Amino acid sequence: MYLKNIHLRQFRNYPDQKVVFDAPKTILVGNNAQGKSNLLEAVELLSTLKSHRATRDRDLILDSKPMGQIDATLERQTGSIELALTMRSQARRLCKINGEPLRRHLDFLSVLNVVQFSCLDLELVRGGPEVRRHWIDRLVIQLEPIYAHILQQYNQILRQRNALLKSSKEIRKTHFSEPLDKMHSMEFETPEAQNREEFPIRNSELALWDAQLATAGARVIRRRDRILDRLIPLARNWHSSISGSTEVLDVKYVANIEVGQEFIAKDNLEGVRQAFLDKIQQRAIAEKIQGTTLVGPHRDDITFTINNTPARQYGSQGQQRTLVLALKLAELQLIEEVVGEPPLLLLDDVLAELDLNRQNQLLETIQERFQTLITTTHLGAFDSQWLQQTQILTVVAGQIHQF
């Protein structure tokens, strides 16, 4: 796939800017805070409808205008595709493909496939579990767009179940703050009545949310594990290549529930679901006391080890950079295998984070195989021969020009 052009209007710091991509590799050169990363963010939005830097559309629109617009032309093996995304500060987004409005945003996802690599991706190793969950979820959406709906469904159920547990906790706090004479009267109540006062949630009401959470959560777990199962061998091969076969990478999906691998491997949804329900029963009292859901894929993690040593705690900066680079190269390879076309690669000021060996490994892999957009503050990191087939653009205060 090849992004032929992009047109930004009232987006971030771009009032009205069109860019035509006339080479497989485009380098955006400029000082910090000029708008280089904003252009990559626009491409990311066209792929996933998500920004890793903002959660609200009004934060993406220039100067509090009522709307912003991103239009692009994409060339795929099936032909040319026109993409349009309208962000409105006071209304729902509007997505169009070839001029036709889409009723479901799901149909817009992954028409354009991208892999983004920035200095922030080092948090994949150093950061908390939520960073790694966010990373794998974005990859799954690229490969299985229906997963966006599954994940949204799970999060909605989770919010409603949490609201029920939280309200129960608030009621219980109010109850225990009542006068002592009322508390003493509880001594003469039956144990069943006391338990109802202590945890004022009807079992049937909570069981309804338990069943829904387990069903949706099992689908999330299964899809995450399935994609990781395909990604891990690729990442290991890349890691071995970059490290000169001196290090062995291992990646594991650490589910919050105890699921037999045979259930996931055989796509046994009911087996995963039952394990989910069993764990909910084990943590039932703790959930009611804390007023929140303690079981589910929103608490899962992914661990990385190098030569059987945890990379997060003990990996050097060089090892951590090698690990993340291997993951990104594996993403590129996996998306190409699944989709049948090479995705776009977005490199956001990342070459400065890599030493010469890792830079060469990355640039040699790219060659002419992947259309690549790169941001940088200077061209010194690039070999002159590599620059020959490259479009160079300068970015100054929301204006883009040929170098």
Coordinates of C-alpha atoms in Angstrom, one line a residue:
M1 CA 0.0 0.0 0.0
Y2 CA 1.2 3.5 -0.7
L3 CA -0.1 6.8 0.7
K4 CA -0.1 9.2 -2.3
N5 CA -1.1 12.4 -0.5
I6 CA -2.7 13.8 2.6
H7 CA -4.6 17.1 3.2
L8 CA -4.8 18.6 6.7
R9 CA -7.3 21.4 7.5
Q10 CA -7.6 22.9 11.0
F11 CA -5.7 19.9 12.4
R12 CA -3.2 20.6 15.2
N13 CA -1.0 23.5 14.0
Y14 CA -1.9 23.1 10.3
P15 CA -4.5 25.6 9.0
D16 CA -4.5 24.1 5.5
Q17 CA -1.7 21.9 4.3
K18 CA -1.5 19.3 1.5
V19 CA 1.5 17.0 1.1
V20 CA 2.1 14.8 -2.0
F21 CA 4.4 11.8 -1.3
D22 CA 6.5 11.2 -4.4
A23 CA 9.1 8.8 -3.0
P24 CA 9.0 5.5 -1.0
K25 CA 10.8 7.4 1.9
T26 CA 9.9 10.8 3.1
I27 CA 12.0 12.7 5.7
L28 CA 10.4 15.6 7.6
V29 CA 13.1 17.9 8.9
G30 CA 12.6 20.7 11.4
N31 CA 13.1 21.9 14.9
N32 CA 11.0 20.7 17.7
A33 CA 7.4 21.8 18.1
Q34 CA 7.0 22.7 14.4
G35 CA 4.5 20.0 13.4
K36 CA 6.5 17.0 12.2
S37 CA 4.9 14.6 14.7
N38 CA 1.4 16.1 14.0
L39 CA 1.6 14.9 10.4
L40 CA 2.5 11.4 11.5
E41 CA -0.4 11.6 14.0
A42 CA -2.8 12.4 11.2
V43 CA -1.7 9.2 9.3
E44 CA -2.1 7.2 12.5
L45 CA -5.7 8.5 12.9
L46 CA -6.5 7.5 9.4
S47 CA -5.4 3.9 10.3
T48 CA -6.7 3.3 13.8
L49 CA -9.0 6.3 14.5
K50 CA -6.9 6.6 17.6
S51 CA -4.1 9.1 18.6
H52 CA -1.5 8.1 21.1
R53 CA -1.2 11.7 22.2
A54 CA -4.9 12.8 22.6
T55 CA -8.2 11.3 23.7
R56 CA -10.6 14.1 22.7
D57 CA -11.2 15.3 19.2
R58 CA -11.3 19.0 20.3
D59 CA -7.7 18.7 21.3
L60 CA -6.8 17.8 17.7
I61 CA -8.6 20.8 16.2
L62 CA -6.7 24.0 15.6
D63 CA -7.6 27.1 17.7
S64 CA -10.9 25.7 19.0
K65 CA -12.5 25.7 15.6
P66 CA -15.7 23.7 15.2
M67 CA -14.1 21.0 13.1
G68 CA -10.9 19.7 11.6
Q69 CA -10.4 17.5 8.5
I70 CA -7.9 14.9 7.3
D71 CA -8.2 13.7 3.7
A72 CA -5.9 11.2 1.9
T73 CA -5.5 9.1 -1.2
L74 CA -4.3 5.6 -0.7
E75 CA -3.1 3.2 -3.4
R76 CA -3.7 -0.5 -2.7
Q77 CA -3.6 -3.6 -4.8
T78 CA -7.3 -3.4 -5.2
G79 CA -7.1 0.2 -6.5
S80 CA -7.2 3.8 -5.3
I81 CA -9.1 4.7 -2.1
E82 CA -10.1 8.1 -0.9
L83 CA -10.2 8.4 2.9
A84 CA -11.8 11.3 4.8
L85 CA -12.0 11.9 8.6
T86 CA -13.9 14.9 10.0
M87 CA -13.4 15.7 13.7
R88 CA -16.0 17.9 15.3
S89 CA -15.6 19.5 18.7
Q90 CA -19.3 19.1 19.6
A91 CA -20.4 16.1 17.7
R92 CA -19.5 12.6 16.6
R93 CA -16.7 12.0 14.0
L94 CA -17.6 11.5 10.4
C95 CA -15.7 8.9 8.4
K96 CA -15.9 8.5 4.6
I97 CA -14.5 6.1 2.1
N98 CA -14.6 7.2 -1.5
G99 CA -17.0 9.9 -0.6
E100 CA -19.5 7.6 1.1
P101 CA -20.2 8.2 4.8
L102 CA -19.9 5.1 6.9
R103 CA -22.5 4.1 9.5
R104 CA -19.9 2.1 11.4
H105 CA -16.5 3.4 12.2
L106 CA -15.4 -0.2 12.3
D107 CA -15.5 -0.3 8.5
F108 CA -12.9 2.5 8.4
L109 CA -10.3 0.7 10.5
S110 CA -7.2 -0.7 8.9
V111 CA -8.0 0.3 5.4
L112 CA -4.6 1.9 5.9
N113 CA -2.2 -0.2 7.9
V114 CA 0.7 1.5 9.8
V115 CA 3.4 0.7 12.3
Q116 CA 4.6 3.6 14.3
F117 CA 7.9 3.7 16.1
S118 CA 8.8 6.6 18.4
C119 CA 11.1 7.2 21.4
L120 CA 7.9 6.8 23.5
D121 CA 7.8 3.1 22.5
L122 CA 10.7 2.4 24.9
E123 CA 7.9 2.5 27.5
L124 CA 6.9 -0.9 26.1
V125 CA 9.7 -2.3 28.2
R126 CA 10.1 0.3 31.0
G127 CA 6.4 1.3 31.5
G128 CA 3.5 -0.3 33.4
P129 CA 1.2 -3.1 32.2
E130 CA -1.3 -0.6 30.6
V131 CA 1.3 0.5 28.1
R132 CA 1.8 -3.1 26.9
R133 CA -1.9 -3.8 26.9
H134 CA -2.5 -0.7 24.8
W135 CA 0.3 -1.8 22.3
I136 CA -1.1 -5.3 21.8
D137 CA -4.7 -4.0 21.4
R138 CA -3.7 -1.6 18.7
L139 CA -1.9 -4.4 16.8
V140 CA -4.9 -6.8 17.1
I141 CA -7.2 -4.0 15.7
Q142 CA -4.9 -3.6 12.7
L143 CA -5.2 -7.3 12.0
E144 CA -8.7 -8.0 13.2
P145 CA -10.8 -4.8 13.0
I146 CA -13.8 -6.5 14.7
Y147 CA -11.6 -6.5 17.8
A148 CA -12.2 -2.8 18.3
H149 CA -15.9 -3.6 18.8
I150 CA -15.1 -6.5 21.2
L151 CA -12.8 -4.3 23.3
Q152 CA -15.3 -1.5 23.4
Q153 CA -18.0 -3.9 24.5
Y154 CA -15.7 -5.3 27.3
N155 CA -14.9 -1.8 28.5
Q156 CA -18.5 -0.8 28.6
I157 CA -19.5 -3.9 30.7
L158 CA -16.5 -3.2 32.9
R159 CA -17.5 0.4 33.6
Q160 CA -21.1 -0.7 34.5
R161 CA -19.9 -3.5 36.8
N162 CA -17.5 -1.1 38.5
A163 CA -20.3 1.4 39.0
L164 CA -22.4 -1.3 40.7
L165 CA -19.5 -2.3 43.0
K166 CA -18.6 1.3 43.8
S167 CA -22.2 2.2 44.7
S168 CA -22.3 -0.8 47.0
K169 CA -19.1 0.3 48.7
E170 CA -20.5 3.8 49.2
I171 CA -23.7 2.4 50.7
R172 CA -21.7 0.2 53.0
K173 CA -19.5 3.2 54.1
T174 CA -22.6 5.1 54.9
H175 CA -24.0 2.1 56.8
F176 CA -21.0 1.7 59.0
S177 CA -20.9 5.4 59.8
E178 CA -24.4 5.3 61.4
P179 CA -24.9 5.7 65.2
L180 CA -23.7 2.9 67.5
D181 CA -27.2 2.0 68.8
K182 CA -28.2 1.0 65.3
M183 CA -25.0 -1.0 64.9
H184 CA -25.7 -2.8 68.2
S185 CA -29.1 -3.8 66.9
M186 CA -27.4 -5.9 64.2
E187 CA -26.3 -8.3 66.9
F188 CA -29.9 -9.6 67.0
E189 CA -30.2 -10.0 63.2
T190 CA -29.7 -13.2 61.3
P191 CA -26.3 -13.8 59.6
E192 CA -28.1 -13.6 56.2
A193 CA -29.5 -10.2 57.1
Q194 CA -26.1 -8.9 58.3
N195 CA -24.5 -10.1 55.1
R196 CA -27.1 -8.2 53.0
E197 CA -26.2 -5.0 54.9
E198 CA -22.5 -5.6 54.6
F199 CA -22.6 -6.2 50.9
P200 CA -25.7 -4.5 49.5
I201 CA -25.6 -6.1 46.0
R202 CA -28.1 -8.7 45.0
N203 CA -26.3 -11.8 43.9
S204 CA -28.5 -12.1 40.8
E205 CA -27.7 -8.5 39.8
L206 CA -24.0 -9.0 40.0
A207 CA -24.1 -12.5 38.4
L208 CA -25.7 -10.9 35.3
W209 CA -22.6 -8.6 34.9
D210 CA -20.3 -11.5 35.8
A211 CA -21.6 -13.5 32.9
Q212 CA -21.3 -10.7 30.4
L213 CA -17.8 -9.7 31.6
A214 CA -16.6 -13.3 31.4
T215 CA -17.9 -13.7 27.8
A216 CA -16.5 -10.4 26.5
G217 CA -13.2 -10.8 28.5
A218 CA -12.7 -14.3 27.2
R219 CA -12.9 -13.0 23.6
V220 CA -10.3 -10.3 24.4
I221 CA -7.9 -12.8 26.0
R222 CA -8.2 -15.2 23.1
R223 CA -7.5 -12.7 20.4
R224 CA -4.6 -11.1 22.2
D225 CA -3.0 -14.5 22.8
R226 CA -3.6 -15.5 19.2
I227 CA -1.8 -12.5 17.7
L228 CA 1.1 -12.7 20.2
D229 CA 1.5 -16.4 19.3
R230 CA 2.2 -15.3 15.7
L231 CA 4.3 -12.3 16.6
I232 CA 6.7 -13.9 19.1
P233 CA 8.6 -16.1 16.7
L234 CA 9.1 -13.2 14.3
A235 CA 10.3 -10.9 17.2
R236 CA 12.7 -13.6 18.4
N237 CA 14.3 -14.0 14.9
W238 CA 14.7 -10.2 14.6
H239 CA 16.1 -9.9 18.1
S240 CA 18.6 -12.7 17.4
S241 CA 19.7 -11.0 14.2
I242 CA 20.2 -7.6 15.7
S243 CA 22.0 -8.9 18.8
G244 CA 24.3 -11.1 16.7
S245 CA 22.7 -14.3 18.1
T246 CA 24.2 -13.5 21.5
E247 CA 20.8 -13.0 23.2
V248 CA 17.5 -14.9 23.3
L249 CA 14.2 -13.0 23.6
D250 CA 11.2 -14.5 25.3
V251 CA 7.7 -12.9 25.4
K252 CA 4.8 -14.2 27.5
Y253 CA 1.2 -13.1 27.8
V254 CA 0.4 -13.1 31.5
A255 CA -3.3 -13.4 31.9
N256 CA -4.9 -12.1 35.1
I257 CA -6.9 -15.3 35.2
E258 CA -5.5 -18.8 35.3
V259 CA -6.3 -20.2 31.8
G260 CA -5.0 -23.5 30.6
Q261 CA -3.0 -22.9 27.4
E262 CA -4.9 -25.8 25.8
F263 CA -8.1 -23.7 26.0
I264 CA -6.6 -20.7 24.2
A265 CA -4.7 -22.9 21.7
K266 CA -7.9 -24.7 20.7
D267 CA -9.9 -21.5 20.6
N268 CA -12.0 -23.0 23.4
L269 CA -14.0 -19.9 24.3
E270 CA -16.1 -21.7 26.9
G271 CA -13.0 -23.0 28.7
V272 CA -11.6 -19.5 29.0
R273 CA -15.0 -18.1 30.1
Q274 CA -15.3 -20.7 32.8
A275 CA -11.8 -19.9 34.1
F276 CA -12.8 -16.3 34.2
L277 CA -16.0 -17.0 36.2
D278 CA -14.0 -19.2 38.7
K279 CA -11.5 -16.4 39.3
I280 CA -14.4 -13.9 39.8
Q281 CA -15.8 -16.2 42.5
Q282 CA -12.4 -16.4 44.2
R283 CA -12.1 -12.6 44.3
A284 CA -15.8 -11.8 45.1
I285 CA -15.3 -10.5 48.6
A286 CA -12.2 -8.5 47.7
E287 CA -14.0 -6.8 44.8
K288 CA -16.9 -5.8 47.0
I289 CA -14.6 -4.4 49.7
Q290 CA -12.5 -2.4 47.2
G291 CA -15.5 -1.5 45.0
T292 CA -13.8 -2.3 41.7
T293 CA -13.3 -5.3 39.3
L294 CA -10.1 -7.1 40.1
V295 CA -10.5 -9.9 37.5
G296 CA -10.1 -9.6 33.7
P297 CA -7.9 -8.6 30.7
H298 CA -7.8 -5.0 31.9
R299 CA -5.3 -6.3 34.4
D300 CA -3.2 -8.5 32.1
D301 CA 0.4 -7.9 31.3
I302 CA 3.1 -9.0 28.8
T303 CA 6.6 -9.9 30.0
F304 CA 9.9 -9.7 28.1
T305 CA 12.9 -11.6 29.1
I306 CA 16.4 -11.6 27.6
N307 CA 18.5 -14.7 28.3
N308 CA 15.9 -15.6 31.0
T309 CA 16.4 -12.2 32.7
P310 CA 13.5 -9.7 33.1
A311 CA 14.2 -6.9 30.6
R312 CA 12.2 -4.3 32.5
Q313 CA 14.2 -4.5 35.7
Y314 CA 17.6 -5.7 34.5
G315 CA 17.9 -4.9 30.8
S316 CA 20.4 -2.3 29.8
Q317 CA 19.3 0.7 27.6
G318 CA 20.9 -1.0 24.6
Q319 CA 19.1 -4.3 25.3
Q320 CA 15.8 -2.5 25.7
R321 CA 16.2 -0.6 22.5
T322 CA 17.1 -3.8 20.7
L323 CA 14.0 -5.5 22.1
V324 CA 11.6 -2.7 21.0
L325 CA 13.2 -2.5 17.5
A326 CA 12.7 -6.3 17.2
L327 CA 9.0 -5.9 18.1
K328 CA 8.5 -3.2 15.6
L329 CA 10.2 -5.1 12.8
A330 CA 8.1 -8.1 13.8
E331 CA 4.9 -6.0 13.6
L332 CA 5.8 -4.9 10.0
Q333 CA 6.4 -8.5 9.0
L334 CA 3.3 -9.9 10.6
I335 CA 1.0 -7.2 9.1
E336 CA 2.5 -7.8 5.7
E337 CA 1.9 -11.5 6.0
V338 CA -1.7 -11.2 7.2
V339 CA -2.8 -8.3 5.0
G340 CA -0.9 -9.3 1.9
E341 CA 0.6 -5.8 1.5
P342 CA 3.4 -4.0 3.3
P343 CA 2.1 -1.4 5.8
L344 CA 3.4 2.1 6.2
L345 CA 6.2 2.7 8.7
L346 CA 6.2 5.9 10.8
L347 CA 9.5 6.8 12.5
D348 CA 9.0 9.7 14.9
D349 CA 12.4 11.0 15.9
V350 CA 13.5 7.5 16.8
L351 CA 16.9 7.3 15.0
A352 CA 18.5 9.5 17.6
E353 CA 17.6 6.8 20.2
L354 CA 19.4 4.0 18.2
D355 CA 23.1 3.4 17.9
L356 CA 24.7 3.1 14.4
N357 CA 24.3 -0.7 14.3
R358 CA 20.6 -0.6 15.1
Q359 CA 20.0 2.3 12.8
N360 CA 21.6 0.3 9.9
Q361 CA 19.5 -2.7 10.8
L362 CA 16.4 -0.7 10.6
L363 CA 17.3 1.3 7.4
E364 CA 18.4 -1.9 5.6
T365 CA 15.2 -3.6 6.4
I366 CA 13.1 -0.6 5.1
Q367 CA 14.9 -0.2 1.8
E368 CA 12.2 0.2 -0.8
R369 CA 9.9 -2.4 0.7
F370 CA 7.9 -0.1 3.1
Q371 CA 6.8 3.4 2.5
T372 CA 8.3 5.3 5.4
L373 CA 7.7 8.7 6.9
I374 CA 10.5 9.8 9.2
T375 CA 10.8 12.9 11.4
T376 CA 14.2 14.3 12.5
T377 CA 15.8 17.5 13.5
H378 CA 18.8 17.0 11.2
L379 CA 19.9 14.9 8.3
G380 CA 23.3 13.9 9.8
A381 CA 22.2 10.5 10.9
F382 CA 21.4 9.4 7.3
D383 CA 23.9 7.9 4.9
S384 CA 24.1 10.0 1.7
Q385 CA 23.5 6.9 -0.5
W386 CA 20.3 6.1 1.4
L387 CA 19.0 9.6 0.9
Q388 CA 19.2 9.4 -2.9
Q389 CA 15.7 7.8 -3.2
T390 CA 14.2 10.0 -0.5
Q391 CA 11.9 12.9 -0.5
I392 CA 13.0 15.6 2.0
L393 CA 10.5 18.1 3.4
T394 CA 11.1 20.9 5.8
V395 CA 8.5 21.8 8.5
V396 CA 8.3 25.2 10.0
A397 CA 5.4 26.4 12.2
G398 CA 2.7 24.3 10.4
Q399 CA 4.1 24.9 6.9
I400 CA 5.7 22.1 4.8
H401 CA 8.0 22.8 1.9
Q402 CA 10.4 20.9 -0.3
F403 CA 13.9 20.9 1.1

